[in-house]
PDB file of C-alpha atoms in Angstrom:
ATOM      1  CA  MET A   1      -0.012   0.028  -0.019  1.00 81.00           C
ATOM      2  CA  ARG A   2       1.552   3.447  -0.888  1.00 91.00           C
ATOM      3  CA  TYR A   3       1.008   6.629   0.709  1.00 95.00           C
ATOM      4  CA  GLU A   4       0.802  10.148  -0.108  1.00 96.00           C
ATOM      5  CA  ALA A   5       1.704  13.096   2.263  1.00 97.00           C
ATOM      6  CA  ILE A   6      -0.443  15.547   2.641  1.00 97.00           C
ATOM      7  CA  THR A   7      -1.881  18.534   4.752  1.00 97.00           C
ATOM      8  CA  TRP A   8      -5.684  17.467   7.033  1.00 97.00           C
ATOM      9  CA  GLY A   9      -6.799  20.227   5.622  1.00 97.00           C
ATOM     10  CA  ARG A  10      -6.018  19.383   1.926  1.00 97.00           C
ATOM     11  CA  MET A  11      -7.322  16.052   2.505  1.00 98.00           C
ATOM     12  CA  ALA A  12     -11.194  17.101   3.858  1.00 98.00           C
ATOM     13  CA  GLY A  13     -10.788  19.283   0.489  1.00 97.00           C
ATOM     14  CA  ARG A  14      -9.576  17.079  -1.494  1.00 97.00           C
ATOM     15  CA  LEU A  15     -12.384  14.398  -0.369  1.00 98.00           C
ATOM     16  CA  ALA A  16     -14.932  16.291   0.071  1.00 98.00           C
ATOM     17  CA  ARG A  17     -14.255  17.331  -4.241  1.00 97.00           C
ATOM     18  CA  HIS A  18     -15.014  13.442  -4.129  1.00 97.00           C
ATOM     19  CA  VAL A  19     -18.228  12.746  -2.560  1.00 97.00           C
ATOM     20  CA  ASP A  20     -19.899  16.311  -3.880  1.00 96.00           C
ATOM     21  CA  ARG A  21     -19.733  14.353  -7.668  1.00 96.00           C
ATOM     22  CA  LEU A  22     -21.128  11.046  -6.083  1.00 97.00           C
ATOM     23  CA  VAL A  23     -24.852   9.906  -6.262  1.00 96.00           C
ATOM     24  CA  PRO A  24     -26.194   7.562  -3.764  1.00 97.00           C
ATOM     25  CA  GLY A  25     -25.309   3.986  -4.440  1.00 96.00           C
ATOM     26  CA  ASP A  26     -28.538   2.979  -2.673  1.00 95.00           C
ATOM     27  CA  GLY A  27     -30.763   5.017  -4.728  1.00 96.00           C
ATOM     28  CA  GLY A  28     -32.113   7.736  -2.644  1.00 96.00           C
ATOM     29  CA  GLU A  29     -30.819  11.195  -1.994  1.00 97.00           C
ATOM     30  CA  ARG A  30     -28.142  11.348   1.159  1.00 98.00           C
ATOM     31  CA  LEU A  31     -25.276  10.402   0.741  1.00 98.00           C
ATOM     32  CA  LYS A  32     -23.781   8.617   3.830  1.00 98.00           C
ATOM     33  CA  VAL A  33     -19.486   8.604   4.749  1.00 98.00           C
ATOM     34  CA  ALA A  34     -17.642   6.851   7.060  1.00 98.00           C
ATOM     35  CA  VAL A  35     -14.279   8.161   9.397  1.00 98.00           C
ATOM     36  CA  ASP A  36     -13.318   5.075  10.952  1.00 98.00           C
ATOM     37  CA  GLY A  37     -10.265   4.931  13.180  1.00 97.00           C
ATOM     38  CA  ALA A  38      -9.596   4.330  16.961  1.00 97.00           C
ATOM     39  CA  PRO A  39      -9.852   7.383  19.295  1.00 96.00           C
ATOM     40  CA  ALA A  40      -6.221   7.464  19.306  1.00 96.00           C
ATOM     41  CA  ALA A  41      -6.406   8.056  16.018  1.00 95.00           C
ATOM     42  CA  GLY A  42      -7.531  11.894  16.721  1.00 89.00           C
ATOM     43  CA  GLY A  43     -11.303  13.648  14.370  1.00 85.00           C
ATOM     44  CA  GLU A  44      -9.360  16.425  13.133  1.00 94.00           C
ATOM     45  CA  LEU A  45     -10.321  15.223   9.841  1.00 97.00           C
ATOM     46  CA  VAL A  46     -14.490  15.118  10.856  1.00 97.00           C
ATOM     47  CA  GLY A  47     -14.341  18.907  11.827  1.00 97.00           C
ATOM     48  CA  LEU A  48     -12.443  20.132   8.891  1.00 98.00           C
ATOM     49  CA  LEU A  49     -14.194  17.258   6.294  1.00 98.00           C
ATOM     50  CA  ALA A  50     -18.182  18.422   7.205  1.00 98.00           C
ATOM     51  CA  GLU A  51     -16.703  22.454   6.565  1.00 98.00           C
ATOM     52  CA  GLN A  52     -15.484  22.118   3.447  1.00 98.00           C
ATOM     53  CA  LEU A  53     -18.417  19.937   2.158  1.00 98.00           C
ATOM     54  CA  ARG A  54     -20.581  23.128   3.802  1.00 98.00           C
ATOM     55  CA  ASP A  55     -18.154  25.903   1.492  1.00 97.00           C
ATOM     56  CA  ARG A  56     -19.720  23.319  -1.259  1.00 97.00           C
ATOM     57  CA  GLY A  57     -22.806  23.999   0.153  1.00 97.00           C
ATOM     58  CA  ARG A  58     -23.584  20.931   1.548  1.00 97.00           C
ATOM     59  CA  PRO A  59     -25.795  20.066   4.044  1.00 98.00           C
ATOM     60  CA  VAL A  60     -23.783  17.810   6.395  1.00 98.00           C
ATOM     61  CA  HIS A  61     -24.900  16.143   9.868  1.00 98.00           C
ATOM     62  CA  VAL A  62     -22.556  14.467  11.985  1.00 98.00           C
ATOM     63  CA  VAL A  63     -22.925  11.432  14.158  1.00 98.00           C
ATOM     64  CA  ASP A  64     -20.267  10.156  16.469  1.00 97.00           C
ATOM     65  CA  THR A  65     -21.640   6.576  17.581  1.00 97.00           C
ATOM     66  CA  GLY A  66     -19.477   7.720  20.911  1.00 96.00           C
ATOM     67  CA  ASP A  67     -23.358   9.156  21.329  1.00 97.00           C
ATOM     68  CA  PHE A  68     -24.521   6.198  20.531  1.00 98.00           C
ATOM     69  CA  LEU A  69     -23.654   3.449  23.597  1.00 97.00           C
ATOM     70  CA  ARG A  70     -25.866   0.566  25.056  1.00 97.00           C
ATOM     71  CA  PRO A  71     -26.976   1.231  28.347  1.00 97.00           C
ATOM     72  CA  ALA A  72     -23.954   0.873  31.102  1.00 97.00           C
ATOM     73  CA  SER A  73     -25.767  -2.179  32.483  1.00 96.00           C
ATOM     74  CA  LEU A  74     -24.651  -4.306  29.126  1.00 96.00           C
ATOM     75  CA  ARG A  75     -21.760  -2.312  28.475  1.00 96.00           C
ATOM     76  CA  TYR A  76     -20.022  -3.314  31.419  1.00 96.00           C
ATOM     77  CA  GLU A  77     -22.095  -7.281  31.681  1.00 95.00           C
ATOM     78  CA  TYR A  78     -18.690  -8.405  31.859  1.00 95.00           C
ATOM     79  CA  GLY A  79     -16.823  -5.996  33.608  1.00 96.00           C
ATOM     80  CA  LYS A  80     -15.331  -2.384  33.025  1.00 96.00           C
ATOM     81  CA  GLU A  81     -12.783  -3.523  31.046  1.00 97.00           C
ATOM     82  CA  ASP A  82     -13.379  -6.544  28.738  1.00 98.00           C
ATOM     83  CA  PRO A  83     -12.045  -5.747  25.067  1.00 98.00           C
ATOM     84  CA  ASP A  84     -14.495  -8.201  23.256  1.00 97.00           C
ATOM     85  CA  ALA A  85     -18.000  -6.351  25.588  1.00 97.00           C
ATOM     86  CA  TYR A  86     -15.558  -2.819  24.167  1.00 98.00           C
ATOM     87  CA  TYR A  87     -15.684  -4.869  20.761  1.00 98.00           C
ATOM     88  CA  ALA A  88     -19.127  -5.670  19.910  1.00 96.00           C
ATOM     89  CA  GLY A  89     -21.143  -4.353  22.511  1.00 96.00           C
ATOM     90  CA  TRP A  90     -20.805  -0.844  23.047  1.00 97.00           C
ATOM     91  CA  THR A  91     -21.951   0.542  20.522  1.00 97.00           C
ATOM     92  CA  ASP A  92     -25.863   0.490  20.040  1.00 97.00           C
ATOM     93  CA  HIS A  93     -25.791  -0.934  16.240  1.00 97.00           C
ATOM     94  CA  GLY A  94     -29.102  -1.268  16.007  1.00 96.00           C
ATOM     95  CA  ALA A  95     -30.334   2.246  16.742  1.00 97.00           C
ATOM     96  CA  LEU A  96     -28.074   3.467  14.518  1.00 98.00           C
ATOM     97  CA  TRP A  97     -30.292   1.387  11.655  1.00 97.00           C
ATOM     98  CA  ARG A  98     -33.348   2.503  12.850  1.00 97.00           C
ATOM     99  CA  GLU A  99     -32.076   6.302  13.937  1.00 97.00           C
ATOM    100  CA  VAL A 100     -29.613   7.263  11.428  1.00 98.00           C
ATOM    101  CA  PHE A 101     -29.833   4.630   8.275  1.00 98.00           C
ATOM    102  CA  THR A 102     -33.620   3.529   7.413  1.00 97.00           C
ATOM    103  CA  PRO A 103     -34.799   7.728   7.978  1.00 98.00           C
ATOM    104  CA  LEU A 104     -32.360   8.076   5.261  1.00 98.00           C
ATOM    105  CA  GLU A 105     -33.317   5.389   2.643  1.00 97.00           C
ATOM    106  CA  PRO A 106     -34.455   5.907  -0.301  1.00 97.00           C
ATOM    107  CA  GLY A 107     -38.345   7.737   0.300  1.00 95.00           C
ATOM    108  CA  GLY A 108     -37.229   8.136   4.109  1.00 96.00           C
ATOM    109  CA  SER A 109     -37.897  11.267   5.743  1.00 96.00           C
ATOM    110  CA  GLY A 110     -34.715  12.113   6.547  1.00 97.00           C
ATOM    111  CA  ARG A 111     -34.940  13.039  10.416  1.00 98.00           C
ATOM    112  CA  VAL A 112     -32.492  11.670  12.245  1.00 98.00           C
ATOM    113  CA  LEU A 113     -31.614  11.544  15.372  1.00 97.00           C
ATOM    114  CA  PRO A 114     -28.142  13.136  16.753  1.00 97.00           C
ATOM    115  CA  ASP A 115     -27.471  11.154  19.474  1.00 97.00           C
ATOM    116  CA  LEU A 116     -29.259   8.443  22.089  1.00 97.00           C
ATOM    117  CA  TRP A 117     -27.146   7.729  24.728  1.00 95.00           C
ATOM    118  CA  ASP A 118     -25.166  10.302  27.218  1.00 94.00           C
ATOM    119  CA  PRO A 119     -22.380   7.451  29.048  1.00 93.00           C
ATOM    120  CA  VAL A 120     -21.340  10.234  32.186  1.00 92.00           C
ATOM    121  CA  ARG A 121     -25.627  10.285  32.786  1.00 95.00           C
ATOM    122  CA  ASP A 122     -26.646   7.050  31.759  1.00 94.00           C
ATOM    123  CA  ARG A 123     -30.091   8.022  30.552  1.00 96.00           C
ATOM    124  CA  ALA A 124     -31.271   8.721  27.337  1.00 95.00           C
ATOM    125  CA  THR A 125     -30.364  12.321  26.442  1.00 96.00           C
ATOM    126  CA  ARG A 126     -33.967  12.936  24.474  1.00 94.00           C
ATOM    127  CA  SER A 127     -32.674  14.939  21.846  1.00 96.00           C
ATOM    128  CA  PRO A 128     -34.793  16.462  19.495  1.00 97.00           C
ATOM    129  CA  TYR A 129     -34.747  15.324  15.747  1.00 97.00           C
ATOM    130  CA  VAL A 130     -32.579  17.007  13.255  1.00 97.00           C
ATOM    131  CA  THR A 131     -34.071  17.112  10.144  1.00 98.00           C
ATOM    132  CA  LEU A 132     -31.147  16.285   6.619  1.00 98.00           C
ATOM    133  CA  PRO A 133     -32.128  17.273   3.138  1.00 97.00           C
ATOM    134  CA  PRO A 134     -32.300  15.694   0.500  1.00 97.00           C
ATOM    135  CA  GLY A 135     -28.334  16.240  -1.101  1.00 97.00           C
ATOM    136  CA  GLY A 136     -27.441  16.627   2.632  1.00 98.00           C
ATOM    137  CA  VAL A 137     -24.996  14.343   4.160  1.00 98.00           C
ATOM    138  CA  LEU A 138     -24.274  11.727   6.923  1.00 98.00           C
ATOM    139  CA  LEU A 139     -20.551  11.502   8.253  1.00 98.00           C
ATOM    140  CA  LEU A 140     -20.497   9.673  10.692  1.00 98.00           C
ATOM    141  CA  HIS A 141     -17.441   8.705  12.286  1.00 98.00           C
ATOM    142  CA  GLY A 142     -15.938   5.762  15.346  1.00 97.00           C
ATOM    143  CA  PRO A 143     -14.095   2.896  15.847  1.00 98.00           C
ATOM    144  CA  PHE A 144     -15.724  -0.844  14.625  1.00 98.00           C
ATOM    145  CA  LEU A 145     -17.246   1.324  11.600  1.00 98.00           C
ATOM    146  CA  LEU A 146     -17.225  -1.353   9.230  1.00 97.00           C
ATOM    147  CA  GLY A 147     -18.036  -4.531   9.094  1.00 92.00           C
ATOM    148  CA  HIS A 148     -21.471  -3.752   9.975  1.00 92.00           C
ATOM    149  CA  TRP A 149     -23.184  -3.625   6.444  1.00 94.00           C
ATOM    150  CA  PHE A 150     -23.349   0.024   6.897  1.00 96.00           C
ATOM    151  CA  PRO A 151     -24.614   2.087   3.337  1.00 96.00           C
ATOM    152  CA  PHE A 152     -21.951   3.455   3.165  1.00 98.00           C
ATOM    153  CA  ASP A 153     -21.062   5.211  -0.422  1.00 98.00           C
ATOM    154  CA  LEU A 154     -17.945   5.922   0.754  1.00 98.00           C
ATOM    155  CA  THR A 155     -15.295   4.930   4.107  1.00 98.00           C
ATOM    156  CA  VAL A 156     -12.205   6.358   5.473  1.00 98.00           C
ATOM    157  CA  HIS A 157     -10.183   4.664   7.866  1.00 98.00           C
ATOM    158  CA  LEU A 158      -7.496   5.962   9.570  1.00 98.00           C
ATOM    159  CA  ARG A 159      -5.363   3.669  10.358  1.00 98.00           C
ATOM    160  CA  LEU A 160      -2.047   4.327  12.954  1.00 97.00           C
ATOM    161  CA  SER A 161       0.860   1.328  13.950  1.00 97.00           C
ATOM    162  CA  PRO A 162       0.060  -0.770  16.516  1.00 97.00           C
ATOM    163  CA  ALA A 163       3.164   1.172  18.057  1.00 97.00           C
ATOM    164  CA  ALA A 164       1.162   4.370  17.559  1.00 97.00           C
ATOM    165  CA  LEU A 165      -1.952   2.920  18.559  1.00 97.00           C
ATOM    166  CA  ALA A 166       0.032   1.461  22.009  1.00 97.00           C
ATOM    167  CA  ARG A 167       1.851   5.063  22.265  1.00 96.00           C
ATOM    168  CA  ARG A 168      -0.886   6.779  21.790  1.00 96.00           C
ATOM    169  CA  THR A 169      -4.205   5.035  23.419  1.00 96.00           C
ATOM    170  CA  ALA A 170      -5.997   6.915  26.584  1.00 95.00           C
ATOM    171  CA  LEU A 171      -7.365   2.881  27.767  1.00 96.00           C
ATOM    172  CA  PRO A 172      -4.299  -0.077  27.681  1.00 97.00           C
ATOM    173  CA  TRP A 173      -6.656  -2.554  28.639  1.00 98.00           C
ATOM    174  CA  THR A 174      -9.172  -2.220  24.662  1.00 98.00           C
ATOM    175  CA  LEU A 175      -5.529  -3.242  22.954  1.00 98.00           C
ATOM    176  CA  PRO A 176      -7.427  -5.944  21.876  1.00 98.00           C
ATOM    177  CA  ALA A 177     -10.353  -5.604  21.246  1.00 98.00           C
ATOM    178  CA  PHE A 178      -8.526  -3.269  17.921  1.00 98.00           C
ATOM    179  CA  ALA A 179      -5.930  -6.456  17.300  1.00 98.00           C
ATOM    180  CA  ARG A 180      -9.507  -8.921  17.280  1.00 98.00           C
ATOM    181  CA  TYR A 181     -10.902  -5.793  13.736  1.00 98.00           C
ATOM    182  CA  GLU A 182      -7.765  -5.978  12.231  1.00 97.00           C
ATOM    183  CA  THR A 183      -8.074  -9.426  11.964  1.00 97.00           C
ATOM    184  CA  GLU A 184     -11.793  -9.992  11.562  1.00 97.00           C
ATOM    185  CA  VAL A 185     -12.573  -6.885   9.123  1.00 98.00           C
ATOM    186  CA  ASP A 186      -8.747  -5.975   7.829  1.00 98.00           C
ATOM    187  CA  PRO A 187      -9.939  -2.227   7.957  1.00 98.00           C
ATOM    188  CA  ALA A 188      -7.101  -1.204   5.426  1.00 96.00           C
ATOM    189  CA  GLY A 189      -8.309  -3.842   2.943  1.00 96.00           C
ATOM    190  CA  THR A 190     -11.419  -2.882   3.536  1.00 96.00           C
ATOM    191  CA  ALA A 191     -11.768   0.744   3.505  1.00 97.00           C
ATOM    192  CA  ASP A 192     -12.080   3.184  -0.424  1.00 97.00           C
ATOM    193  CA  VAL A 193      -9.572   5.318   1.444  1.00 98.00           C
ATOM    194  CA  VAL A 194      -7.132   4.402   3.945  1.00 98.00           C
ATOM    195  CA  VAL A 195      -5.023   7.562   6.007  1.00 98.00           C
ATOM    196  CA  ARG A 196      -2.155   7.512   8.349  1.00 97.00           C
ATOM    197  CA  ALA A 197      -1.972   8.697  10.914  1.00 96.00           C
ATOM    198  CA  ASP A 198       0.497   8.016  13.696  1.00 96.00           C
ATOM    199  CA  ASP A 199       1.730  11.010  13.534  1.00 94.00           C
ATOM    200  CA  PRO A 200      -0.988  12.894  14.051  1.00 92.00           C
ATOM    201  CA  ARG A 201       0.607  16.641  12.319  1.00 94.00           C
ATOM    202  CA  HIS A 202       1.940  14.651   9.161  1.00 95.00           C
ATOM    203  CA  PRO A 203      -0.871  12.442   7.521  1.00 97.00           C
ATOM    204  CA  ALA A 204      -0.506  10.222   4.845  1.00 97.00           C
ATOM    205  CA  TRP A 205      -2.861   8.756   3.041  1.00 97.00           C
ATOM    206  CA  THR A 206      -3.828   6.472  -0.325  1.00 96.00           C
ATOM    207  CA  GLY A 207      -5.766   8.962  -1.967  1.00 94.00           C
ATOM    208  CA  LEU A 208      -8.454   8.062  -3.669  1.00 89.00           C
ATOM    209  CA  GLY A 209      -7.107   6.692  -6.624  1.00 75.00           C
ATOM    210  CA  ASP A 210     -10.260   4.342  -8.488  1.00 69.00           C
ATOM    211  CA  LEU A 211     -12.873   5.511  -6.840  1.00 76.00           C
ATOM    212  CA  GLY A 212     -11.747   8.807  -9.512  1.00 61.00           C
ATOM    213  CA  SER A 213     -10.318  11.532 -10.391  1.00 52.00           C
ATOM    214  CA  ASP A 214     -10.014  14.588  -7.817  1.00 55.00           C
TER     215      ASP A 214
END
């Protein structure tokens, strides 16, 4: 896999131009983009990409999977530091399907729930729905996004080497979960675009390649 050095801002601009030319794969009216990566990879790209898309006149709704966690009683059923639970049981994928993806299907209302659960207070956020109009872009970000059959039109994976991941991860007990993800899903081989983020000051990416000229 060959990487090209690039700044986060320039990368966001090139991705935004590419997204602006995409047609929803499901025949609907709204695009769905994933930025997949461990929390240690950082979230700079998400904000920059949203800004670039809005500058191009695209309505954007950003969803963080950290706002769609399951209740603590379910997350911590096997203890508070269980990597398998973190990998497969923390995020409420059913709620993401029901409250985020289904409303964006062809003929859907476009009414998306921005968040579901407050993990600090361990209760529902009860936020009002947000309408993503036709032509809008859903930007979903968080870890372990690939391998769930989510209907993304573009997937970007922020890749960290094992050493960088171990060095920058605030919760070392989660490291086996990311190793499992690498083995079971192979995100670098699955995503449309891969970004090497070992040094957050000097990212590099695979470019858009066969996805089309940017």
